[in-house]
Amino acid sequence: MRGADIAGLFVDEITSKVKQYNLYVSKERQLTTKKDVKPLDFSWNIPEEYINLDIAKYVTSKLVQEAKLKSLTREQIFERMARSADELILYEKYNAMDILRALIYIINTLDAHKIVWGIGRGSCVASYILYLIGVHDVDSIKYELDIVDFLHD
């Protein structure tokens, strides 16, 4: 089912007309309220060390590595710390911390097996945190990419 089709499947409340409509359509086309949608299940089969990974500490350690590698100035480090903090708040807001944990596991596994992956694509390159953890190679701060291009309402 395409994304455009999904948008029309939600109503503000289940009225008698909605119930009647739902009787005559397939289960995939039935109308529901957004509150009736089950939350996503992020209980992926990843090692325990990643399930309990402190994302803020991990991102900070990656930032320290980047600062040393690129000989960043104090001002550049503070800018990147602020950006990382802002992004972490957004990832938390959108319940995406478990996704970050899974991505870190995937990237570490690819790296350990010397498997090459892409340099970056689409709006995810606006995320500095995804850059730090190695999902892509585009420094969103260097190119002044706004995180809102990736994480937005």
mmCIF file of C-alpha atoms in Angstrom:
data_model
loop_
_atom_site.group_PDB
_atom_site.id
_atom_site.type_symbol
_atom_site.label_atom_id
_atom_site.label_comp_id
_atom_site.label_asym_id
_atom_site.label_seq_id
_atom_site.Cartn_x
_atom_site.Cartn_y
_atom_site.Cartn_z
ATOM 1 C CA MET A 1 0.000 0.000 0.000
ATOM 2 C CA ARG A 2 1.436 3.392 -0.946
ATOM 3 C CA GLY A 3 1.908 6.133 1.688
ATOM 4 C CA ALA A 4 -0.683 8.369 0.039
ATOM 5 C CA ASP A 5 -3.301 5.630 0.517
ATOM 6 C CA ILE A 6 -2.556 5.334 4.225
ATOM 7 C CA ALA A 7 -3.204 9.027 4.950
ATOM 8 C CA GLY A 8 -6.929 8.649 4.245
ATOM 9 C CA LEU A 9 -7.424 5.703 6.604
ATOM 10 C CA PHE A 10 -7.705 7.771 9.768
ATOM 11 C CA VAL A 11 -10.746 9.554 11.163
ATOM 12 C CA ASP A 12 -11.243 11.657 14.277
ATOM 13 C CA GLU A 13 -13.792 9.251 15.741
ATOM 14 C CA ILE A 14 -15.512 5.992 14.874
ATOM 15 C CA THR A 15 -19.096 6.921 14.066
ATOM 16 C CA SER A 16 -21.926 4.635 12.977
ATOM 17 C CA LYS A 17 -21.239 5.636 9.347
ATOM 18 C CA VAL A 18 -17.578 4.681 9.746
ATOM 19 C CA LYS A 19 -18.593 1.318 11.251
ATOM 20 C CA GLN A 20 -20.954 0.724 8.331
ATOM 21 C CA TYR A 21 -18.241 1.644 5.819
ATOM 22 C CA ASN A 22 -15.792 -0.731 7.524
ATOM 23 C CA LEU A 23 -18.241 -3.620 7.090
ATOM 24 C CA TYR A 24 -17.959 -3.364 3.301
ATOM 25 C CA VAL A 25 -14.244 -2.849 2.733
ATOM 26 C CA SER A 26 -11.196 -5.060 3.134
ATOM 27 C CA LYS A 27 -9.370 -4.961 6.456
ATOM 28 C CA GLU A 28 -6.508 -2.981 4.859
ATOM 29 C CA ARG A 29 -8.926 -0.221 3.761
ATOM 30 C CA GLN A 30 -10.894 0.106 7.012
ATOM 31 C CA LEU A 31 -10.948 3.456 8.745
ATOM 32 C CA THR A 32 -9.544 3.839 12.250
ATOM 33 C CA THR A 33 -8.392 6.570 14.613
ATOM 34 C CA LYS A 34 -4.705 7.247 15.049
ATOM 35 C CA LYS A 35 -4.949 6.280 18.714
ATOM 36 C CA ASP A 36 -6.079 2.789 17.642
ATOM 37 C CA VAL A 37 -2.835 2.179 15.764
ATOM 38 C CA LYS A 38 -0.462 -0.111 17.616
ATOM 39 C CA PRO A 39 2.885 1.432 18.552
ATOM 40 C CA LEU A 40 5.901 0.219 16.611
ATOM 41 C CA ASP A 41 7.703 -2.785 18.044
ATOM 42 C CA PHE A 42 11.442 -2.138 18.298
ATOM 43 C CA SER A 43 12.350 -5.376 20.063
ATOM 44 C CA TRP A 44 14.823 -6.336 17.372
ATOM 45 C CA ASN A 45 17.181 -9.207 17.786
ATOM 46 C CA ILE A 46 20.359 -7.242 18.478
ATOM 47 C CA PRO A 47 23.013 -7.964 21.128
ATOM 48 C CA GLU A 48 22.294 -6.856 24.689
ATOM 49 C CA GLU A 49 25.146 -4.318 24.658
ATOM 50 C CA TYR A 50 23.311 -2.395 21.917
ATOM 51 C CA ILE A 51 19.861 -2.696 23.479
ATOM 52 C CA ASN A 52 21.176 -0.932 26.601
ATOM 53 C CA LEU A 53 23.557 1.434 24.788
ATOM 54 C CA ASP A 54 23.623 4.985 26.161
ATOM 55 C CA ILE A 55 23.207 6.928 22.923
ATOM 56 C CA ALA A 56 24.315 10.275 24.399
ATOM 57 C CA LYS A 57 27.587 8.769 25.660
ATOM 58 C CA TYR A 58 28.162 6.969 22.379
ATOM 59 C CA VAL A 59 27.561 10.117 20.313
ATOM 60 C CA THR A 60 29.805 12.134 22.638
ATOM 61 C CA SER A 61 32.633 9.620 22.203
ATOM 62 C CA LYS A 62 32.233 9.813 18.428
ATOM 63 C CA LEU A 63 32.289 13.602 18.619
ATOM 64 C CA VAL A 64 35.524 13.483 20.632
ATOM 65 C CA GLN A 65 37.037 11.182 17.987
ATOM 66 C CA GLU A 66 35.971 13.561 15.220
ATOM 67 C CA ALA A 67 37.349 16.591 17.088
ATOM 68 C CA LYS A 68 40.761 14.919 17.397
ATOM 69 C CA LEU A 69 40.798 13.570 13.840
ATOM 70 C CA LYS A 70 39.832 16.897 12.256
ATOM 71 C CA SER A 71 41.625 19.133 14.795
ATOM 72 C CA LEU A 72 38.415 21.056 15.408
ATOM 73 C CA THR A 73 38.565 24.429 17.123
ATOM 74 C CA ARG A 74 36.904 24.998 20.482
ATOM 75 C CA GLU A 75 34.115 26.917 18.721
ATOM 76 C CA GLN A 76 33.554 24.069 16.222
ATOM 77 C CA ILE A 77 33.407 21.544 19.057
ATOM 78 C CA PHE A 78 30.820 23.598 20.971
ATOM 79 C CA GLU A 79 28.750 24.032 17.797
ATOM 80 C CA ARG A 80 28.765 20.274 17.239
ATOM 81 C CA MET A 81 27.967 19.549 20.893
ATOM 82 C CA ALA A 82 24.957 21.878 20.732
ATOM 83 C CA ARG A 83 23.777 20.342 17.465
ATOM 84 C CA SER A 84 24.140 16.824 18.874
ATOM 85 C CA ALA A 85 22.142 17.770 21.979
ATOM 86 C CA ASP A 86 19.374 19.322 19.862
ATOM 87 C CA GLU A 87 19.206 16.246 17.650
ATOM 88 C CA LEU A 88 19.135 13.854 20.609
ATOM 89 C CA ILE A 89 16.104 15.727 21.923
ATOM 90 C CA LEU A 90 14.386 15.263 18.551
ATOM 91 C CA TYR A 91 15.282 11.566 18.320
ATOM 92 C CA GLU A 92 13.867 11.117 21.831
ATOM 93 C CA LYS A 93 10.738 13.096 20.908
ATOM 94 C CA TYR A 94 10.114 10.825 17.917
ATOM 95 C CA ASN A 95 10.843 7.615 19.890
ATOM 96 C CA ALA A 96 13.778 6.851 17.602
ATOM 97 C CA MET A 97 16.476 5.992 20.144
ATOM 98 C CA ASP A 98 16.016 2.251 19.522
ATOM 99 C CA ILE A 99 16.408 2.889 15.809
ATOM 100 C CA LEU A 100 19.724 4.631 16.536
ATOM 101 C CA ARG A 101 20.816 1.639 18.621
ATOM 102 C CA ALA A 102 19.985 -0.745 15.769
ATOM 103 C CA LEU A 103 21.799 1.484 13.279
ATOM 104 C CA ILE A 104 24.893 1.588 15.486
ATOM 105 C CA TYR A 105 24.834 -2.216 15.672
ATOM 106 C CA ILE A 106 24.457 -2.501 11.883
ATOM 107 C CA ILE A 107 27.244 0.006 11.166
ATOM 108 C CA ASN A 108 29.602 -1.646 13.671
ATOM 109 C CA THR A 109 28.856 -5.063 12.164
ATOM 110 C CA LEU A 110 29.454 -3.805 8.614
ATOM 111 C CA ASP A 111 32.670 -2.142 9.722
ATOM 112 C CA ALA A 112 33.895 -5.263 11.567
ATOM 113 C CA HIS A 113 33.389 -7.325 8.415
ATOM 114 C CA LYS A 114 34.936 -4.639 6.186
ATOM 115 C CA ILE A 115 31.707 -4.236 4.207
ATOM 116 C CA VAL A 116 31.392 -0.946 2.335
ATOM 117 C CA TRP A 117 28.078 0.951 2.381
ATOM 118 C CA GLY A 118 26.915 4.183 0.733
ATOM 119 C CA ILE A 119 28.105 7.697 1.533
ATOM 120 C CA GLY A 120 24.615 9.063 2.165
ATOM 121 C CA ARG A 121 21.346 9.687 0.447
ATOM 122 C CA GLY A 122 18.200 11.719 0.941
ATOM 123 C CA SER A 123 17.178 13.782 3.924
ATOM 124 C CA CYS A 124 19.015 11.606 6.474
ATOM 125 C CA VAL A 125 22.230 13.452 5.558
ATOM 126 C CA ALA A 126 20.799 16.424 7.485
ATOM 127 C CA SER A 127 21.361 14.470 10.717
ATOM 128 C CA TYR A 128 24.716 15.153 12.349
ATOM 129 C CA ILE A 129 24.204 12.218 14.728
ATOM 130 C CA LEU A 130 23.769 9.804 11.801
ATOM 131 C CA TYR A 131 27.009 11.233 10.416
ATOM 132 C CA LEU A 132 28.789 10.661 13.748
ATOM 133 C CA ILE A 133 27.637 7.060 14.054
ATOM 134 C CA GLY A 134 28.651 6.359 10.456
ATOM 135 C CA VAL A 135 25.344 5.950 8.648
ATOM 136 C CA HIS A 136 26.516 8.492 6.062
ATOM 137 C CA ASP A 137 29.602 10.569 5.273
ATOM 138 C CA VAL A 138 28.014 14.012 4.905
ATOM 139 C CA ASP A 139 28.928 16.484 7.667
ATOM 140 C CA SER A 140 25.617 18.304 7.980
ATOM 141 C CA ILE A 141 27.184 21.115 10.006
ATOM 142 C CA LYS A 142 29.874 21.745 7.404
ATOM 143 C CA TYR A 143 27.220 21.987 4.688
ATOM 144 C CA GLU A 144 24.735 23.867 6.927
ATOM 145 C CA LEU A 145 21.978 21.262 6.570
ATOM 146 C CA ASP A 146 19.038 21.744 8.920
ATOM 147 C CA ILE A 147 17.986 18.714 10.981
ATOM 148 C CA VAL A 148 14.367 19.743 10.411
ATOM 149 C CA ASP A 149 14.826 18.572 6.814
ATOM 150 C CA PHE A 150 15.047 15.049 8.284
ATOM 151 C CA LEU A 151 13.195 15.073 11.628
ATOM 152 C CA HIS A 152 10.011 17.102 11.486
ATOM 153 C CA ASP A 153 6.331 16.893 12.375
#
